[in-house]
Structures are given as C-alpha cells and as structure tokens.
Amino acid sequence: MSKYDPRAIEKKWQKIWEESGAYKTKADSSKPKYYVLDMFPYPSGAGLHVGHPKGYIASDIYARKRRMEGYAVLHPMGWDAFGLPAENYAIKTGTPPQKTTDESIATFKKQISNLALSYDWEYELATHAPGYYKWTQWLFLKFFERGLVYKKKALVNWDPVDQTVLANEQVLADGTAERSGAKVEKRDLEQWFFKITDYADELIEGLDKVDWPESTKINQRNWIGKSEGAEIEFTIANSDKKIKIFTTRPDTLFGATYMVLAPEHPLLADLSAHAENKADIEKYIQDATKKSDIERNAEEKEKTGVEIKGVKAINPASKEEIPIYVADYVLGGYGTGAIMAVPAHDERDFEFAKKFNLSVKEIELEDPKKITEQVGGKMVTTYRLHDWLISRQRYWGAPIPVVYDPEGKPHAVPEEHLPWLLPTDVEYLPKGTSPLGTSKELLARTEKLFGKGWKPEIDTMDTFVCSSWYYLRFADPHNQEAFASKANLERWLPVDLYVGGAEHTVLHLMYARFFTKALRDMGYLAFDEPFLKLRHQGLILAEDGRKMSKRWNNVINPDDMVERFGADALRLYEMFMGPFEQQIAWNTNGVVGTYRFLERVWDMREKLAENPLMEKLDILLQQTIDKVSSDIEAFKFNTAVSALMILSNHFSELEQVPKSAYVTFLKLLHPFAPHITHELAEQLTLKREEWEVWPVADASKLTTATAKINIYVDGIFRVIAEVDSRTPKEEVIAVAKNAAQRWLAGREIVEHKTVYVPGKVVSFVLYSPSTSILPQP
RNA sequence: GCCGGAGUGGCGGAAUGGCAGACGCGCACGACUCAAAAUCGUGUCUCGCAAGGGGUGAGGGUUCGAGUCCCUCCUCCGGCACCA
C-alpha cells in the first residue's frame, strides 16, 4: 500500500495538464458560456503570500464545477502591470520598470502554477504591453471624440522638495510627502478628466440589477452621494454680484443669518478687494489652500474662518443684510462651494455661529419648493462624485495619446499612430515635470509626425484606466484589429462571476462600470453591467493576528506550504478555514488537518467494493451532493469541505466502501483537490465522462424514511421519538404523548395549544396554576 | 459623528425560529512501539455520582419554542468622514 505522496502526484498531473492543454478555453458554441474572473494582480517583487491565492482558489473551484456541469468556461489571468512600486524601484536603483515588472510576473506566474489554478494561459494579458495599451489609448480617443474626456485646471498635491506632483497615496496623514518629508502644497495644474458624472444616476440605478455584496453597493451609492436640494442666489448689498449656494434645506431659508464661502471660491478675490480686512482674508485663504485635504480632515474639527468685513449679502427671503465669512468647513468641491448658514437647523453652522458670536434665528419652516420658486432659485440634484482625474505626472503608465500644436491646443494622436509608445530614454528621477518630458525620442517623434513646434503630452494615465476594460480584452486578447471582436464580446461578456478584494468596492469597480456604460452608448457593447455576480475574499492574517508583512517577519509563503503538504491540502485549508469573505488568521496546523483528510481519502481506495449502497449511506451521499453543490454556489466553501469530511468519516467507519459512492465523492472533491482526485480516478481506470461530471442529488432520497420528532413539554425540549415519515398527525401526537409520559404524568394538556410541525416537532403546553401560561378554564 | 458587519468552547468556526457547539485544530487518556513520531480508538461547554440544572456580549420583549426575530445598551472590525 503506497503512501499519499502529494509531491509526486501533483508534479505528474500538472505536467499532464500542461501537455494535453486540459484547461484550454473551448469555443464550442453548443455549450452555454460562463465567465469566471479574478481581479488581476499587480505583480510586485515580493511575490505571493498565502493570502493572495484565496480568491483565486475559490474562483477556480467555481470554474471547475461549471466545466463539470457542461459549460464552456472562460477563466483567464493577467497582470495589472503599470504602477508606482516599479517606478519607485527604478528611481532608487536605475533598473528599468519594464525589467522588474517582467521578472515579477514570472515569479507570480510560477507561484500560481503550483496551485493548479485552471487558467488558460493563452488568454494571458499584461497592461504594460504595447499590444494592450494601444487599445487603452484607442479607448481614450473614443471617449475624447464623444466628449467624455476633457482638460481643466485642478488642485493637485505638490512636493516642493522633489519638485513633483504626488498621488494622494503618497501624502502622509500629517501632510508631508512620503519620500522627501516635505510639506505638501496644493497647486493648480491642467489635468485630464473622464466625465464619469454624466453616468452618476445610472451608476446608482444599475446596482439594483447585480448580485453584489450589499455593503459594496452601499459604499458605491455613498461615494456617488446623490443629494436633492435647491440652488439659490444671494445678492451682495450695493453690488450687482451674486453668490449661488446649494442647500438641501431651502425650507430653512428664513433662518440663514450668515453665509460662508469655501477658501477656493472663485468670487473671493473680488469680494476681498472691497473688504476692510483684505490682508487677513488673503492670509486665511493661503493657509487653508496650502493644507492638503488629508490635513484639513486630520485637524480637530474646531471651526476657523474670517469675516469679509464691509461686505454684506442679502437673505432673499427675509431681505436682511447678513455677514459673509470664508471658512474651510465649507468645501470648494461640493455643491457651489458656498452655503447659507442656518445655525438654528445645522449643527456645524451652530458651532461656527457660537464661536463667532453670530445670531441664531428660530424660524417657521417653509414649503421647500414654494420658497425656492419665490426667491428665483431652482431645485437641483448634486453629487459628491467628481469627474475622474486621470493625469499622472509619472513614468510607468500608458502615455496619454495627445499632442499640442504650437499654440498649445491639444489634438488627439490619430489612430494609425497607436500604440503611442512609452519612451525608454527618460530620466526617472523627478525634476519638477513628468518624466516623459525628459525624452528626446518622444519630442522628436512628435515633431516628425506633426511638425516643428508641436509638443507631446507628457503625463501618463492613471493605472485604473488600464484596469477599467481588461475584462473585455480577455474575450479576445490577441486581436490586433479591435479591442475585442463583436463576436467574442457577445460570446463571453458580461462576466458571470467576479472575485476580488473588498478594497476595490469603490474605485476600480465603479470605473469599470462607467467604461461599460460609456462603451454601450458608443455601440460597442450590448449590456449595462460588466460584473453580474461579485464576491470579496477576506484577508488572511498571520498566525500572530497581524497583517502578513516582511516588517513583522510573519509571512507564510504558499510555496513552502505546497512543499510540505501539497497544493490540494493548501487549497482545501484555505477554503475550510472559515467564511470566505471573513478575515481570519492563518494556522499551519489547520493544513495538517486537511492533509490528514486527504490521506484518509487516499487510503480508502484499499477497501473499495462493488457493494450496493445501504440506505443510510445513500441518503448521506445524496445530502452531501446537495450540500456541496449549493454551498459552492453560495460561496460557503467552509461548510462544503465540512460536508465532504463528514461523508469521508462515514466511509472510514465502514468495512468496505461501495465504489459508486466513492466515485461520487471524488467528483465532489475534485474542484477542491484536483490532483489527488485525478490520480485516484486514474487508478480506478475511470474515463473522463465517468467522473469529470458534476453529480445531481436524487431529491427523492434527501429525506429519510423515518422522521425524528423533537418533543417539547411546556416549552422545554425533552425527548426525541422516531416515526415513519408518512405517519398522520394524530398518530404522531399519540406517539409523542407516550414518549413524554414522564413529564406529562398527572398534568393536563391544553389540547388546542399542542403545536405540531410535520416531521419535526410536537410541543405540549400544559395548564399550570403556578406559571399561568394560559388563563384557567 | 454617519453607514455597514460581527460578538457562540482553549482556538478557527457550524446551526431553513425546533437536540447549541457540526467539521477541523488543540488538549487528555488508551492501543501500537524498547521509545518517540505517525496512525487508530475514547473523551473534551459548565455545575452534578446521577436524575437534572445553567449556558451563544448585557438587559428587556415577541413566541409553544430564540444563537437566530424586535427594542435598548456595551464592545470589536470595516468604510465614509465638516458633503450644507
């Protein structure tokens, strides 16, 4: 009797699968399609830890089940390859990002291959490949043609030491730059935007159609932040200037006793020119705009502000003159950047009014619509969502395919020049402008194609642009004529199951939905939502309960686990350790548990027999089929594995295991542990069609012939009686009465309160003078 | 502050309103062994010799029956955070 040897088995089968093309995507249009997608990873130099593959294992189990059910399954993997870590590494060492990225991809791919994830590697893609970003740029041009891309000035984080723009992620909570330690400032720069706000309403409504975690839907709705209210103009005394405010409470207009403008408000320069305290105002504005958003939030919520002295606004309802303030508790980026302050009805306004000794006016509420009309305002809808800023003053991204004529007017690079290649002759070290500005080749290329005095755009695109359409490219990743052919898009899209981290509840998932809707409106797609079913995996923490990190020296490498216990035991453990979406600490002893389970499954082949199924075993078998099937669908992998263990434990108790039951068990185990099940199927000389087929439970056998009746007396569970399932009600109650005699003796049953739940419960309620459950007769 | 989610053995966790603690880990004892490991077996919420009682963060409620539903509160985790 040979011992279970995962190393030998797994190596053998991985080789067979690779050579036979076992997981090639079948174009077979006679089969229904199913598209299972993982959020593609950023290939970092550190490699994988055991937490990374958790989602991949789950989606793989799902994909394997679908194949066994007769679907044509698309299950691809790729690389979100552009991004900051590779660039920062280049800055530090001078190694080109192309090189480090390709090395990281090779490492990731090798680690993933050890786990028998059934990807079709012919569908592999990477966003940094010119063959891919050509189409990212092409899509940019389509969005540009349609007016969904525009350029405008925006405030960005500026590092005065490194002389560069920083991403928000590179600014620490105290407002200093992560790299240089300099105090980050805000600068007004020309930036490219995607007009995602055009789709704000549809992005909210579409959420009702998809099977996503409720919390993710709520997060997206909150992020979009739709809010109904009114825009009302306040005139300025002795001036023809007006200030427009947004409010959700026009009914409180009479109570507006002062106004507040955000420090970024465009009218401020004008107003302060007439103010008595011009210098104070300018100083306040300067201090406030210098602070990063993060810093503005990190500060205690103590209100600050300055009055614009000598300038008054007129409340359009009460006609009273009211003071105007600048204060940073009003945000420039929301509504109109100005508010009417109603301290009687708003906590923040009240706090401010208290600090600056402003009057608080109690008022009667008006009808919102009527008062808005009366003062010449209008009802409007405002969103917290802003247009998507996609310019990055960075090297390692897809170049924005735009050139400027000698007058500085932007022009789209014509399609025939795509891919608009990322130059390689650049200085990575930030010098105050985007690294692409240091490329002689890019400038020469631009002048050669467009003429003397033309200049290239030197910003690159946010990497989220690249990942907003990769799920479309997977339908047809090698197409040179289009981002994907119509036929392939129709065949595979939308994604039926999408698995990935909960950290992407807002950005990536919303950008991708925006792309889908915009491309639908351009006629390229025929569906509204890209991801029909979405699930998030929970983090795997280290054994010490902290996040796995080199810093804590607590990282568990999946390669080591595969070496010790095999990929099958690792896969099983990651699914068994707890609810899929929950964050759980790693425990290597748990892998020992699933390894032992597989050992027992292995040893069982020695006691197979062509016996018929006993009724008890048959029922358990059918129940296991039913449970494992529905649990996989519901992403309750932990209880699915548990059900498999229960069946296997039952096999262990038997002298001989009926072969047919064992084969069914192998089918159910197969998506979880593909190597051992293939090996055992081969040893049993099973043909593909005999076992690589998902079993269906025989519903008629799911219920037992005898029912266990729980008997309650006075609300307390007492005893179980077994009866034939078909026994009529009166007879069951009679049996129950008999079984519970001990607790019923000498007491009177309230007959009409005897509860009978078929097949489950008989509950006797007693007359009881002491507790008076019911009124005495 | 607001919006989600969750509190169950020594640990991870299980439980369509119907036997709380499935399954796994750990631990204890036993078998095998010169011995250990591995493996197998038995036990493992708590009080009690037992019959029986108590027990799912706290308190109340609904119900024949509550871990599960409702109310109040506490704690933890995640997200948003002066959004007018």
Short mmCIF file of C-alpha atoms in Angstrom, two decimals, chain A residues 13 28 102 126 144 286 319 344 370 416 436 441 473 488 512 543 578 636 642 644 698:
data_model
loop_
_atom_site.label_atom_id
_atom_site.label_comp_id
_atom_site.label_asym_id
_atom_site.label_seq_id
_atom_site.Cartn_x
_atom_site.Cartn_y
_atom_site.Cartn_z
CA TRP A 13 -0.62 15.82 -13.12
CA ASP A 28 -17.75 25.18 -28.52
CA ASP A 102 8.58 41.19 -16.25
CA ALA A 126 -0.49 42.49 -19.23
CA PHE A 144 -12.38 62.05 -26.33
CA GLN A 286 -3.47 80.98 1.65
CA LYS A 319 -34.32 90.72 2.95
CA ALA A 344 -30.82 77.04 14.18
CA LYS A 370 -42.59 77.17 -2.94
CA GLU A 416 -2.86 54.96 -37.09
CA LEU A 436 8.26 61.80 -20.20
CA GLU A 441 12.77 60.48 -28.64
CA ARG A 473 -9.91 42.28 -23.59
CA ASN A 488 -16.14 37.28 -28.88
CA ALA A 512 -15.19 49.66 -14.84
CA GLU A 543 -0.57 33.48 12.88
CA GLY A 578 -13.74 29.99 7.78
CA LYS A 636 -19.86 28.75 1.64
CA SER A 642 -17.01 20.05 6.19
CA LEU A 644 -17.06 16.21 2.42
CA ASP A 698 -31.72 12.48 -6.13
#
